[in-house]
Amino acid sequence: SYDEWIQIGMALHFQSEGSDEGFYLFDEFSANAENYPSGNEPSTRDKWNSFKNKNSSVTVGTLIHLKNKYFDLKKYASSVTNKPLLRKLKDARHELKKIDWLVDGMIKSGSLVMFAGAPSGGKTYLAIELLMSVASGKPFLDQYFTKQGDAVFIACEGRDSVLRRASAWINAKNNFEEIDNVYISEGEIVVSLPEKAEVSSESMSNFMVENDINPKLIVIDTMNFSLGSAKENDVNDMTDYFRKISNNMIRKFGATVLLIHHTSKDNSDIRGSSSIRGALDSLFLVSQPQGNLFKVVNDKHKDRDLLFPFNLEGKSIDINLPDGSIESNLVLYRSQIQVSASGLSPIHQKALEVLEGEVGINGVMNKSDLLAHLGDSRLPKNASRDIFKPLTNKGYIETNGRKVTLIKPKDMFD
C-alpha cells in the first residue's frame, strides 16, 4: 500500500542516513510496482528528499515487520538458489559466453554507447546509419553485420531533420522500401529529474511494453535535451541519469542505448562530468574536417581494443516529400580518402604544399593562382568555405581579400 511504501522509504532513509545507497535501494524496490512514479507524479527522488525533514521514528525494525508480514521466510529462503556467497574462479569461468554484439566487433548488445562531436559534425548522420541498419538488419556502414530488431529514435531536437535523413537512407540503402520496425518519438523525453510537463523515461518504457516494442537499439538525441533540470557537470545528477537509463532501457529490454552528445569548445573531450565517460561502454568521436568528409575515432571501448579511426563520405541522395517536392540529404558511406592527424584533408594538404613551394612562409599568393595550381577536378564549389576558411581557422594561413598568406607549414599542428 502507499502508506507502507512510505514507511519503507522512511526506514531506509533513517537506516542509511539519507545516503545515495539508501535511495538506490528505495528506487529499485519502487520500480517493481506497476504504479512506479512516472509522468506528472512526484519522483522517488522527490519523495526520498522529503523524508529528511521528518523526525522519523520509523527504523529498520519496520522493514523486518513488513517482511514477516508479506513473506513466509522459510519458503522464501528455499525458493532462492543455494549458490554460495563465494565460488572458485575456475568454476565461475565456465559461465563465460562470447560477447553478444549488436554490431559485429564494434557495439555490444545491452551497452551504453555515445557518439560525440561538435554541432553539425555528423554524429546524427552516423546515428541514423546505425538506427536504420539495426532495424533493417543490413550491415552498418555496409561492412559490420548487425543483429536485427526494433530500433527507437528519441528525437529531443531536430525531429524534422531526422525524418528527412532517414528518408534518404531508405532510398539509398533499402531500395525505397519502408522499414516497419523503426520508431521515432513525437518529442523529447526527460530521463532524469523530469519536469511536470515532460514525458519521462519510465512512461516511454511502459509505452513500449504496452505496444509490444522490444528495442535492440534506443537512440537519444541529444543527451543534453533529455536531462531535464539535471546538470551534466553534476556527478550526482549524472549518476541518477545513467541509473535510470540502465533500469528503464538497458536492463528492461536488453537494449543498447546510444547517446548523442557534444564535445567541449576545443573539441578535445566530451562535455560534462568525468562520470559520463566512466559510465560508457564505448565512445566514438565524430568530426567533419572538410565538406562532406567525416572522421570517426573510437576513443573508448570496454570489450575490445580500440578500433582504428576511419573516414566516411556523405553522398547526396534525393528524397520525395509528401507534397511532391524533391529535396536531397546526405547518406554516409565508408571512404578511402585519408585525413591527416591534424585534421587536414588531401585538398588542404595540397594547398599548403603549393604555398610552401611557391611563396614559402609569410609569402603571399593570389587565391585564384592557388586554385589554378591545385588543378583538381574535385575542388569544392565553395572554395572560400571549404578550403580557405578551415585553413584560416587552424592557423595555417591568413586571407585578405583576394590574397592568401602562408603562416606555418602543413607538418606543424596542435
mmCIF file of C-alpha atoms in Angstrom:
data_model
loop_
_atom_site.group_PDB
_atom_site.id
_atom_site.type_symbol
_atom_site.label_atom_id
_atom_site.label_comp_id
_atom_site.label_asym_id
_atom_site.label_seq_id
_atom_site.Cartn_x
_atom_site.Cartn_y
_atom_site.Cartn_z
ATOM 1 C CA SER A 1 0.000 0.000 0.000
ATOM 2 C CA TYR A 2 1.006 3.656 -0.342
ATOM 3 C CA ASP A 3 1.371 4.066 3.435
ATOM 4 C CA GLU A 4 3.614 1.015 3.704
ATOM 5 C CA TRP A 5 5.653 2.234 0.728
ATOM 6 C CA ILE A 6 6.239 5.498 2.596
ATOM 7 C CA GLN A 7 7.192 3.581 5.745
ATOM 8 C CA ILE A 8 9.730 1.544 3.796
ATOM 9 C CA GLY A 9 11.246 4.713 2.341
ATOM 10 C CA MET A 10 11.453 6.402 5.734
ATOM 11 C CA ALA A 11 13.038 3.318 7.301
ATOM 12 C CA LEU A 12 15.673 3.100 4.563
ATOM 13 C CA HIS A 13 16.329 6.836 4.863
ATOM 14 C CA PHE A 14 16.782 6.548 8.628
ATOM 15 C CA GLN A 15 18.974 3.447 8.403
ATOM 16 C CA SER A 16 21.221 4.823 5.611
ATOM 17 C CA GLU A 17 21.272 8.382 6.975
ATOM 18 C CA GLY A 18 19.820 9.640 3.698
ATOM 19 C CA SER A 19 22.692 8.338 1.560
ATOM 20 C CA ASP A 20 22.526 7.689 -2.186
ATOM 21 C CA GLU A 21 22.958 3.962 -1.498
ATOM 22 C CA GLY A 22 19.770 4.048 0.562
ATOM 23 C CA PHE A 23 17.947 5.938 -2.177
ATOM 24 C CA TYR A 24 19.003 3.411 -4.837
ATOM 25 C CA LEU A 25 17.544 0.590 -2.736
ATOM 26 C CA PHE A 26 14.314 2.558 -2.317
ATOM 27 C CA ASP A 27 14.130 3.373 -6.027
ATOM 28 C CA GLU A 28 14.874 -0.204 -7.147
ATOM 29 C CA PHE A 29 12.238 -1.526 -4.769
ATOM 30 C CA SER A 30 9.726 1.071 -6.022
ATOM 31 C CA ALA A 31 10.417 0.229 -9.667
ATOM 32 C CA ASN A 32 8.910 -3.243 -9.134
ATOM 33 C CA ALA A 33 5.441 -1.742 -8.653
ATOM 34 C CA GLU A 34 3.010 -1.138 -11.518
ATOM 35 C CA ASN A 35 2.353 2.393 -10.240
ATOM 36 C CA TYR A 36 6.043 3.316 -10.148
ATOM 37 C CA PRO A 37 6.103 7.135 -10.259
ATOM 38 C CA SER A 38 6.120 8.473 -13.792
ATOM 39 C CA GLY A 39 4.723 11.307 -15.854
ATOM 40 C CA ASN A 40 3.318 14.058 -13.640
ATOM 41 C CA GLU A 41 3.729 12.151 -10.376
ATOM 42 C CA PRO A 42 6.460 13.102 -7.885
ATOM 43 C CA SER A 43 9.630 11.125 -8.493
ATOM 44 C CA THR A 44 11.067 8.697 -5.966
ATOM 45 C CA ARG A 45 13.970 11.155 -5.538
ATOM 46 C CA ASP A 46 11.498 13.928 -4.552
ATOM 47 C CA LYS A 47 9.819 11.603 -2.065
ATOM 48 C CA TRP A 48 13.216 10.481 -0.703
ATOM 49 C CA ASN A 49 14.314 14.085 -0.161
ATOM 50 C CA SER A 50 11.098 14.822 1.747
ATOM 51 C CA PHE A 51 11.963 12.195 4.377
ATOM 52 C CA LYS A 52 14.909 14.224 5.702
ATOM 53 C CA ASN A 53 12.528 16.871 7.013
ATOM 54 C CA LYS A 54 10.649 14.371 9.143
ATOM 55 C CA ASN A 55 11.701 13.480 12.685
ATOM 56 C CA SER A 56 11.043 9.838 11.950
ATOM 57 C CA SER A 57 10.850 7.008 14.435
ATOM 58 C CA VAL A 58 10.443 4.586 11.526
ATOM 59 C CA THR A 59 13.531 2.387 11.626
ATOM 60 C CA VAL A 60 14.831 -0.861 10.174
ATOM 61 C CA GLY A 61 12.518 -2.655 12.603
ATOM 62 C CA THR A 62 9.636 -1.570 10.373
ATOM 63 C CA LEU A 63 11.256 -3.343 7.439
ATOM 64 C CA ILE A 64 11.586 -6.535 9.453
ATOM 65 C CA HIS A 65 7.928 -6.293 10.484
ATOM 66 C CA LEU A 66 6.753 -5.817 6.895
ATOM 67 C CA LYS A 67 8.990 -8.605 5.644
ATOM 68 C CA ASN A 68 7.475 -11.000 8.171
ATOM 69 C CA LYS A 69 4.012 -9.803 7.203
ATOM 70 C CA TYR A 70 4.408 -10.449 3.498
ATOM 71 C CA PHE A 71 6.821 -13.382 3.341
ATOM 72 C CA ASP A 72 6.963 -16.841 4.761
ATOM 73 C CA LEU A 73 10.691 -16.543 5.295
ATOM 74 C CA LYS A 74 11.382 -20.284 5.261
ATOM 75 C CA LYS A 75 9.574 -20.717 1.933
ATOM 76 C CA TYR A 76 11.260 -17.588 0.595
ATOM 77 C CA ALA A 77 14.685 -18.861 1.598
ATOM 78 C CA SER A 78 14.061 -22.211 -0.050
ATOM 79 C CA SER A 79 12.982 -20.500 -3.286
ATOM 80 C CA VAL A 80 16.306 -18.723 -3.570
ATOM 81 C CA THR A 81 19.044 -20.651 -5.350
ATOM 82 C CA ASN A 82 21.535 -22.157 -2.963
ATOM 83 C CA LYS A 83 24.551 -20.556 -4.600
ATOM 84 C CA PRO A 84 27.365 -19.936 -2.151
ATOM 85 C CA LEU A 85 28.461 -16.409 -1.415
ATOM 86 C CA LEU A 86 31.872 -17.205 -2.886
ATOM 87 C CA ARG A 87 32.816 -19.522 -5.707
ATOM 88 C CA LYS A 88 36.113 -20.664 -7.069
ATOM 89 C CA LEU A 89 37.168 -18.591 -10.035
ATOM 90 C CA LYS A 90 37.918 -21.688 -12.086
ATOM 91 C CA ASP A 91 34.272 -22.772 -11.667
ATOM 92 C CA ALA A 92 32.777 -19.347 -12.331
ATOM 93 C CA ARG A 93 34.764 -19.062 -15.552
ATOM 94 C CA HIS A 94 32.635 -21.847 -17.048
ATOM 95 C CA GLU A 95 29.714 -19.385 -17.157
ATOM 96 C CA LEU A 96 31.535 -17.115 -19.615
ATOM 97 C CA LYS A 97 29.903 -16.686 -23.026
ATOM 98 C CA LYS A 98 31.128 -14.985 -26.138
ATOM 99 C CA ILE A 99 30.253 -11.298 -26.439
ATOM 100 C CA ASP A 100 26.791 -10.635 -27.820
ATOM 101 C CA TRP A 101 27.421 -7.959 -30.474
ATOM 102 C CA LEU A 102 24.715 -5.648 -31.776
ATOM 103 C CA VAL A 103 27.212 -4.508 -34.422
ATOM 104 C CA ASP A 104 29.820 -7.174 -35.009
ATOM 105 C CA GLY A 105 33.094 -6.343 -33.260
ATOM 106 C CA MET A 106 32.031 -2.738 -32.703
ATOM 107 C CA ILE A 107 28.982 -2.211 -30.459
ATOM 108 C CA LYS A 108 27.892 -4.655 -27.775
ATOM 109 C CA SER A 109 24.251 -5.595 -27.137
ATOM 110 C CA GLY A 110 22.858 -4.099 -23.927
ATOM 111 C CA SER A 111 25.600 -1.488 -23.689
ATOM 112 C CA LEU A 112 25.783 2.285 -23.276
ATOM 113 C CA VAL A 113 27.340 3.988 -26.291
ATOM 114 C CA MET A 114 27.997 7.614 -27.198
ATOM 115 C CA PHE A 115 28.548 9.423 -30.493
ATOM 116 C CA ALA A 116 30.005 12.834 -29.652
ATOM 117 C CA GLY A 117 31.246 15.793 -31.634
ATOM 118 C CA ALA A 118 30.841 19.457 -32.416
ATOM 119 C CA PRO A 119 27.442 20.788 -33.545
ATOM 120 C CA SER A 120 26.706 19.798 -37.165
ATOM 121 C CA GLY A 121 29.712 17.482 -37.092
ATOM 122 C CA GLY A 122 27.989 14.371 -38.461
ATOM 123 C CA LYS A 123 27.111 12.454 -35.288
ATOM 124 C CA THR A 124 23.356 12.311 -36.004
ATOM 125 C CA TYR A 125 24.022 11.126 -39.566
ATOM 126 C CA LEU A 126 26.058 8.271 -38.084
ATOM 127 C CA ALA A 127 23.329 7.546 -35.511
ATOM 128 C CA ILE A 128 20.722 7.269 -38.275
ATOM 129 C CA GLU A 129 23.002 4.906 -40.196
ATOM 130 C CA LEU A 130 23.126 2.692 -37.084
ATOM 131 C CA LEU A 131 19.385 3.010 -36.370
ATOM 132 C CA MET A 132 18.320 2.034 -39.882
ATOM 133 C CA SER A 133 20.918 -0.724 -40.181
ATOM 134 C CA VAL A 134 19.699 -2.425 -36.985
ATOM 135 C CA ALA A 135 16.027 -2.042 -37.909
ATOM 136 C CA SER A 136 16.587 -3.469 -41.401
ATOM 137 C CA GLY A 137 19.273 -5.999 -40.471
ATOM 138 C CA LYS A 138 21.618 -4.550 -43.087
ATOM 139 C CA PRO A 139 25.343 -4.198 -42.333
ATOM 140 C CA PHE A 140 26.299 -0.983 -40.537
ATOM 141 C CA LEU A 141 28.204 1.234 -42.972
ATOM 142 C CA ASP A 142 27.841 -1.619 -45.472
ATOM 143 C CA GLN A 143 30.546 -3.528 -43.589
ATOM 144 C CA TYR A 144 29.693 -4.564 -39.998
ATOM 145 C CA PHE A 145 26.993 -7.207 -39.517
ATOM 146 C CA THR A 146 24.113 -6.168 -37.250
ATOM 147 C CA LYS A 147 21.590 -8.007 -35.093
ATOM 148 C CA GLN A 148 18.172 -7.059 -36.459
ATOM 149 C CA GLY A 149 15.421 -5.825 -34.155
ATOM 150 C CA ASP A 150 13.189 -2.922 -33.196
ATOM 151 C CA ALA A 151 15.003 0.412 -33.179
ATOM 152 C CA VAL A 152 13.782 3.589 -31.473
ATOM 153 C CA PHE A 153 14.896 7.188 -32.041
ATOM 154 C CA ILE A 154 14.110 9.626 -29.200
ATOM 155 C CA ALA A 155 14.176 12.946 -31.068
ATOM 156 C CA CYS A 156 14.666 15.540 -28.356
ATOM 157 C CA GLU A 157 15.632 18.069 -31.027
ATOM 158 C CA GLY A 158 15.634 18.255 -34.820
ATOM 159 C CA ARG A 159 12.883 15.663 -35.385
ATOM 160 C CA ASP A 160 12.127 17.034 -38.852
ATOM 161 C CA SER A 161 15.770 16.665 -39.901
ATOM 162 C CA VAL A 162 15.831 13.075 -38.642
ATOM 163 C CA LEU A 163 12.821 12.195 -40.815
ATOM 164 C CA ARG A 164 14.498 13.675 -43.891
ATOM 165 C CA ARG A 165 17.804 11.908 -43.244
ATOM 166 C CA ALA A 166 16.075 8.583 -42.606
ATOM 167 C CA SER A 167 14.158 9.004 -45.878
ATOM 168 C CA ALA A 168 17.430 9.486 -47.764
ATOM 169 C CA TRP A 169 18.837 6.305 -46.142
ATOM 170 C CA ILE A 170 15.762 4.294 -47.166
ATOM 171 C CA ASN A 171 16.114 5.481 -50.765
ATOM 172 C CA ALA A 172 19.863 4.863 -50.916
ATOM 173 C CA LYS A 173 20.268 1.657 -48.932
ATOM 174 C CA ASN A 174 16.868 -0.056 -48.758
ATOM 175 C CA ASN A 175 15.688 0.286 -52.363
ATOM 176 C CA PHE A 176 12.945 2.798 -51.419
ATOM 177 C CA GLU A 177 11.210 0.187 -49.234
ATOM 178 C CA GLU A 178 9.784 1.251 -45.857
ATOM 179 C CA ILE A 179 11.070 -0.387 -42.656
ATOM 180 C CA ASP A 180 8.278 -1.405 -40.312
ATOM 181 C CA ASN A 181 10.121 -1.790 -37.002
ATOM 182 C CA VAL A 182 11.837 1.578 -36.613
ATOM 183 C CA TYR A 183 10.155 4.184 -34.401
ATOM 184 C CA ILE A 184 10.577 7.905 -33.679
ATOM 185 C CA SER A 185 9.239 9.867 -30.723
ATOM 186 C CA GLU A 186 6.760 12.700 -31.106
ATOM 187 C CA GLY A 187 9.032 14.848 -28.960
ATOM 188 C CA GLU A 188 11.597 14.817 -26.217
ATOM 189 C CA ILE A 189 11.677 12.703 -23.082
ATOM 190 C CA VAL A 190 13.349 13.570 -19.804
ATOM 191 C CA VAL A 191 15.332 10.764 -18.225
ATOM 192 C CA SER A 192 16.475 12.429 -15.007
ATOM 193 C CA LEU A 193 14.682 14.881 -12.707
ATOM 194 C CA PRO A 194 11.684 15.242 -15.060
ATOM 195 C CA GLU A 195 9.695 18.446 -15.098
ATOM 196 C CA LYS A 196 5.949 18.154 -14.582
ATOM 197 C CA ALA A 197 5.002 18.556 -18.247
ATOM 198 C CA GLU A 198 7.627 16.249 -19.731
ATOM 199 C CA VAL A 199 7.453 12.624 -20.848
ATOM 200 C CA SER A 200 9.651 10.539 -18.564
ATOM 201 C CA SER A 201 11.864 7.595 -19.439
ATOM 202 C CA GLU A 202 9.584 5.442 -17.256
ATOM 203 C CA SER A 203 6.459 6.346 -19.221
ATOM 204 C CA MET A 204 8.290 5.823 -22.519
ATOM 205 C CA SER A 205 9.448 2.421 -21.291
ATOM 206 C CA ASN A 206 5.900 1.478 -20.265
ATOM 207 C CA PHE A 207 4.561 2.625 -23.649
ATOM 208 C CA MET A 208 6.997 0.341 -25.450
ATOM 209 C CA VAL A 209 5.965 -2.631 -23.304
ATOM 210 C CA GLU A 210 2.254 -1.949 -23.844
ATOM 211 C CA ASN A 211 2.730 -1.679 -27.611
ATOM 212 C CA ASP A 212 4.968 -4.762 -27.995
ATOM 213 C CA ILE A 213 8.007 -2.704 -28.991
ATOM 214 C CA ASN A 214 11.086 -4.617 -27.891
ATOM 215 C CA PRO A 215 14.009 -2.402 -28.886
ATOM 216 C CA LYS A 216 17.502 -3.657 -29.533
ATOM 217 C CA LEU A 217 18.632 -0.047 -30.002
ATOM 218 C CA ILE A 218 17.424 3.210 -28.448
ATOM 219 C CA VAL A 219 18.962 6.471 -29.668
ATOM 220 C CA ILE A 220 18.647 9.621 -27.525
ATOM 221 C CA ASP A 221 19.407 12.782 -29.481
ATOM 222 C CA THR A 222 20.708 14.704 -27.623
ATOM 223 C CA MET A 223 21.713 13.705 -24.101
ATOM 224 C CA ASN A 224 21.641 17.346 -23.034
ATOM 225 C CA PHE A 225 17.978 17.758 -24.024
ATOM 226 C CA SER A 226 16.982 14.619 -22.093
ATOM 227 C CA LEU A 227 18.476 15.803 -18.797
ATOM 228 C CA GLY A 228 15.536 17.938 -17.692
ATOM 229 C CA SER A 229 16.689 20.065 -14.771
ATOM 230 C CA ALA A 230 19.705 17.793 -14.170
ATOM 231 C CA LYS A 231 23.166 19.239 -14.837
ATOM 232 C CA GLU A 232 25.738 17.429 -16.974
ATOM 233 C CA ASN A 233 28.549 18.679 -14.702
ATOM 234 C CA ASP A 234 26.891 17.370 -11.518
ATOM 235 C CA VAL A 235 28.150 13.884 -10.584
ATOM 236 C CA ASN A 236 25.021 13.022 -8.569
ATOM 237 C CA ASP A 237 22.681 14.158 -11.334
ATOM 238 C CA MET A 238 24.542 12.126 -13.934
ATOM 239 C CA THR A 239 24.689 9.071 -11.664
ATOM 240 C CA ASP A 240 20.906 9.243 -11.338
ATOM 241 C CA TYR A 241 20.571 9.762 -15.099
ATOM 242 C CA PHE A 242 22.623 6.703 -16.042
ATOM 243 C CA ARG A 243 20.909 4.589 -13.438
ATOM 244 C CA LYS A 244 17.514 5.354 -14.976
ATOM 245 C CA ILE A 245 18.876 4.653 -18.447
ATOM 246 C CA SER A 246 20.056 1.283 -17.137
ATOM 247 C CA ASN A 247 16.818 0.391 -15.329
ATOM 248 C CA ASN A 248 14.277 1.615 -17.886
ATOM 249 C CA MET A 249 16.047 0.798 -21.136
ATOM 250 C CA ILE A 250 19.144 -1.390 -20.951
ATOM 251 C CA ARG A 251 18.159 -3.895 -18.265
ATOM 252 C CA LYS A 252 14.440 -3.851 -19.073
ATOM 253 C CA PHE A 253 14.825 -4.624 -22.783
ATOM 254 C CA GLY A 254 18.433 -5.730 -23.118
ATOM 255 C CA ALA A 255 18.742 -2.769 -25.471
ATOM 256 C CA THR A 256 21.825 -0.844 -26.477
ATOM 257 C CA VAL A 257 21.360 2.851 -25.718
ATOM 258 C CA LEU A 258 23.140 5.359 -27.934
ATOM 259 C CA LEU A 259 23.554 8.883 -26.578
ATOM 260 C CA ILE A 260 24.279 11.790 -28.916
ATOM 261 C CA HIS A 261 26.370 14.405 -27.121
ATOM 262 C CA HIS A 262 28.561 17.425 -27.771
ATOM 263 C CA THR A 263 32.267 17.907 -27.271
ATOM 264 C CA SER A 264 33.887 20.826 -25.452
ATOM 265 C CA LYS A 265 34.582 24.099 -27.261
ATOM 266 C CA ASP A 266 38.062 22.974 -28.281
ATOM 267 C CA ASN A 267 36.703 19.509 -29.269
ATOM 268 C CA SER A 268 39.311 17.869 -27.016
ATOM 269 C CA ASP A 269 36.819 15.801 -24.990
ATOM 270 C CA ILE A 270 33.139 15.262 -24.297
ATOM 271 C CA ARG A 271 31.326 17.909 -22.306
ATOM 272 C CA GLY A 272 30.304 17.464 -18.667
ATOM 273 C CA SER A 273 31.305 15.441 -15.619
ATOM 274 C CA SER A 274 34.043 12.833 -15.868
ATOM 275 C CA SER A 275 31.415 10.357 -14.624
ATOM 276 C CA ILE A 276 29.879 10.448 -18.122
ATOM 277 C CA ARG A 277 32.960 8.921 -19.720
ATOM 278 C CA GLY A 278 33.177 6.421 -16.859
ATOM 279 C CA ALA A 279 29.614 5.188 -17.452
ATOM 280 C CA LEU A 280 30.113 4.497 -21.161
ATOM 281 C CA ASP A 281 30.920 1.106 -22.630
ATOM 282 C CA SER A 282 32.157 2.720 -25.834
ATOM 283 C CA LEU A 283 32.690 6.230 -27.158
ATOM 284 C CA PHE A 284 33.058 7.392 -30.754
ATOM 285 C CA LEU A 285 34.140 10.942 -31.618
ATOM 286 C CA VAL A 286 32.785 12.241 -34.921
ATOM 287 C CA SER A 287 34.203 15.260 -36.737
ATOM 288 C CA GLN A 288 33.809 16.922 -40.123
ATOM 289 C CA PRO A 289 37.240 18.073 -41.303
ATOM 290 C CA GLN A 290 36.087 19.146 -44.730
ATOM 291 C CA GLY A 291 32.945 19.369 -46.840
ATOM 292 C CA ASN A 292 31.075 16.053 -46.785
ATOM 293 C CA LEU A 293 34.044 14.171 -45.339
ATOM 294 C CA PHE A 294 33.681 12.819 -41.785
ATOM 295 C CA LYS A 295 36.188 11.204 -39.439
ATOM 296 C CA VAL A 296 35.285 8.695 -36.689
ATOM 297 C CA VAL A 297 37.652 7.978 -33.802
ATOM 298 C CA ASN A 298 36.914 5.196 -31.296
ATOM 299 C CA ASP A 299 38.001 6.858 -28.034
ATOM 300 C CA LYS A 300 36.856 4.209 -25.524
ATOM 301 C CA HIS A 301 35.896 0.542 -25.695
ATOM 302 C CA LYS A 302 35.473 -1.756 -22.694
ATOM 303 C CA ASP A 303 35.148 -5.008 -24.606
ATOM 304 C CA ARG A 304 37.867 -4.907 -27.251
ATOM 305 C CA ASP A 305 40.892 -2.991 -28.471
ATOM 306 C CA LEU A 306 40.107 0.434 -29.867
ATOM 307 C CA LEU A 307 39.065 0.432 -33.492
ATOM 308 C CA PHE A 308 41.301 2.237 -35.940
ATOM 309 C CA PRO A 309 39.983 5.672 -36.972
ATOM 310 C CA PHE A 310 38.019 5.558 -40.198
ATOM 311 C CA ASN A 311 36.640 8.060 -42.669
ATOM 312 C CA LEU A 312 33.141 8.464 -44.049
ATOM 313 C CA GLU A 313 31.848 10.364 -47.029
ATOM 314 C CA GLY A 314 28.370 11.852 -47.198
ATOM 315 C CA LYS A 315 26.694 11.356 -50.569
ATOM 316 C CA SER A 316 23.710 13.488 -51.537
ATOM 317 C CA ILE A 317 20.516 11.458 -52.097
ATOM 318 C CA ASP A 318 17.215 12.801 -53.452
ATOM 319 C CA ILE A 319 14.030 12.304 -51.431
ATOM 320 C CA ASN A 320 10.416 12.881 -52.479
ATOM 321 C CA LEU A 321 8.321 14.741 -49.915
ATOM 322 C CA PRO A 322 4.568 14.079 -49.476
ATOM 323 C CA ASP A 323 3.720 17.380 -51.199
ATOM 324 C CA GLY A 324 5.541 16.255 -54.334
ATOM 325 C CA SER A 325 8.629 18.421 -53.887
ATOM 326 C CA ILE A 326 12.131 16.966 -54.099
ATOM 327 C CA GLU A 327 14.966 17.566 -51.654
ATOM 328 C CA SER A 328 18.335 15.956 -51.041
ATOM 329 C CA ASN A 329 20.116 14.790 -47.903
ATOM 330 C CA LEU A 330 23.339 13.022 -47.016
ATOM 331 C CA VAL A 331 23.827 9.298 -46.504
ATOM 332 C CA LEU A 332 27.132 8.004 -45.119
ATOM 333 C CA TYR A 333 29.474 5.562 -46.847
ATOM 334 C CA ARG A 334 32.949 4.311 -45.940
ATOM 335 C CA SER A 335 35.606 6.423 -47.651
ATOM 336 C CA GLN A 336 39.219 5.744 -48.603
ATOM 337 C CA ILE A 337 40.013 9.469 -48.544
ATOM 338 C CA GLN A 338 42.642 9.966 -45.846
ATOM 339 C CA VAL A 339 42.673 12.747 -43.268
ATOM 340 C CA SER A 340 45.939 13.693 -41.556
ATOM 341 C CA ALA A 341 46.410 13.681 -37.782
ATOM 342 C CA SER A 342 45.992 17.460 -37.885
ATOM 343 C CA GLY A 343 42.543 17.055 -39.427
ATOM 344 C CA LEU A 344 43.680 18.178 -42.891
ATOM 345 C CA SER A 345 42.051 16.580 -45.902
ATOM 346 C CA PRO A 346 44.121 15.852 -49.022
ATOM 347 C CA ILE A 347 42.971 19.075 -50.696
ATOM 348 C CA HIS A 348 44.052 21.110 -47.637
ATOM 349 C CA GLN A 349 47.431 19.390 -47.553
ATOM 350 C CA LYS A 350 47.930 20.001 -51.259
ATOM 351 C CA ALA A 351 47.075 23.699 -50.895
ATOM 352 C CA LEU A 352 49.721 24.109 -48.184
ATOM 353 C CA GLU A 353 52.289 22.217 -50.263
ATOM 354 C CA VAL A 354 51.681 24.595 -53.184
ATOM 355 C CA LEU A 355 52.070 27.657 -50.926
ATOM 356 C CA GLU A 356 55.258 26.265 -49.360
ATOM 357 C CA GLY A 357 56.759 25.521 -52.749
ATOM 358 C CA GLU A 358 55.736 28.738 -54.497
ATOM 359 C CA VAL A 359 55.984 31.517 -51.872
ATOM 360 C CA GLY A 360 57.238 29.983 -48.590
ATOM 361 C CA ILE A 361 56.428 31.012 -45.011
ATOM 362 C CA ASN A 362 54.953 34.548 -44.826
ATOM 363 C CA GLY A 363 54.739 34.548 -48.610
ATOM 364 C CA VAL A 364 51.643 35.946 -50.362
ATOM 365 C CA MET A 365 49.755 34.434 -53.270
ATOM 366 C CA ASN A 366 46.563 35.241 -55.159
ATOM 367 C CA LYS A 367 43.711 32.886 -54.263
ATOM 368 C CA SER A 368 42.948 32.364 -57.954
ATOM 369 C CA ASP A 369 46.547 31.373 -58.642
ATOM 370 C CA LEU A 370 46.499 28.891 -55.750
ATOM 371 C CA LEU A 371 43.296 27.277 -57.029
ATOM 372 C CA ALA A 372 44.793 27.069 -60.514
ATOM 373 C CA HIS A 373 47.848 25.277 -59.103
ATOM 374 C CA LEU A 374 45.606 22.770 -57.341
ATOM 375 C CA GLY A 375 44.078 21.842 -60.678
ATOM 376 C CA ASP A 376 41.840 19.206 -59.117
ATOM 377 C CA SER A 377 38.529 18.271 -60.682
ATOM 378 C CA ARG A 378 37.258 17.503 -57.178
ATOM 379 C CA LEU A 379 37.710 21.064 -55.929
ATOM 380 C CA PRO A 380 34.712 22.101 -53.829
ATOM 381 C CA LYS A 381 32.267 24.555 -55.355
ATOM 382 C CA ASN A 382 32.710 26.944 -52.428
ATOM 383 C CA ALA A 383 36.484 27.302 -52.055
ATOM 384 C CA SER A 384 36.171 30.134 -49.560
ATOM 385 C CA ARG A 385 34.164 27.978 -47.152
ATOM 386 C CA ASP A 386 35.742 24.578 -47.769
ATOM 387 C CA ILE A 387 39.421 25.435 -48.383
ATOM 388 C CA PHE A 388 40.385 28.878 -47.119
ATOM 389 C CA LYS A 389 38.190 29.067 -44.008
ATOM 390 C CA PRO A 390 39.316 25.713 -42.464
ATOM 391 C CA LEU A 391 42.991 26.538 -43.057
ATOM 392 C CA THR A 392 42.488 30.001 -41.555
ATOM 393 C CA ASN A 393 40.719 28.585 -38.503
ATOM 394 C CA LYS A 394 43.593 26.149 -37.916
ATOM 395 C CA GLY A 395 46.155 28.967 -38.180
ATOM 396 C CA TYR A 396 47.907 27.799 -41.342
ATOM 397 C CA ILE A 397 47.053 30.826 -43.468
ATOM 398 C CA GLU A 398 45.705 34.366 -43.318
ATOM 399 C CA THR A 399 43.467 35.818 -46.011
ATOM 400 C CA ASN A 400 42.999 39.409 -47.075
ATOM 401 C CA GLY A 401 40.612 39.984 -49.926
ATOM 402 C CA ARG A 402 41.960 38.035 -52.889
ATOM 403 C CA LYS A 403 45.303 37.281 -51.223
ATOM 404 C CA VAL A 404 46.410 34.406 -49.035
ATOM 405 C CA THR A 405 49.487 34.402 -46.758
ATOM 406 C CA LEU A 406 51.148 31.177 -45.555
ATOM 407 C CA ILE A 407 51.725 31.304 -41.767
ATOM 408 C CA LYS A 408 53.056 27.811 -40.979
ATOM 409 C CA PRO A 409 53.846 24.614 -42.914
ATOM 410 C CA LYS A 410 51.479 21.655 -43.063
ATOM 411 C CA ASP A 411 53.548 19.424 -40.773
ATOM 412 C CA MET A 412 53.058 21.821 -37.819
ATOM 413 C CA PHE A 413 49.809 21.236 -35.965
ATOM 414 C CA ASP A 414 48.493 21.387 -32.409
#
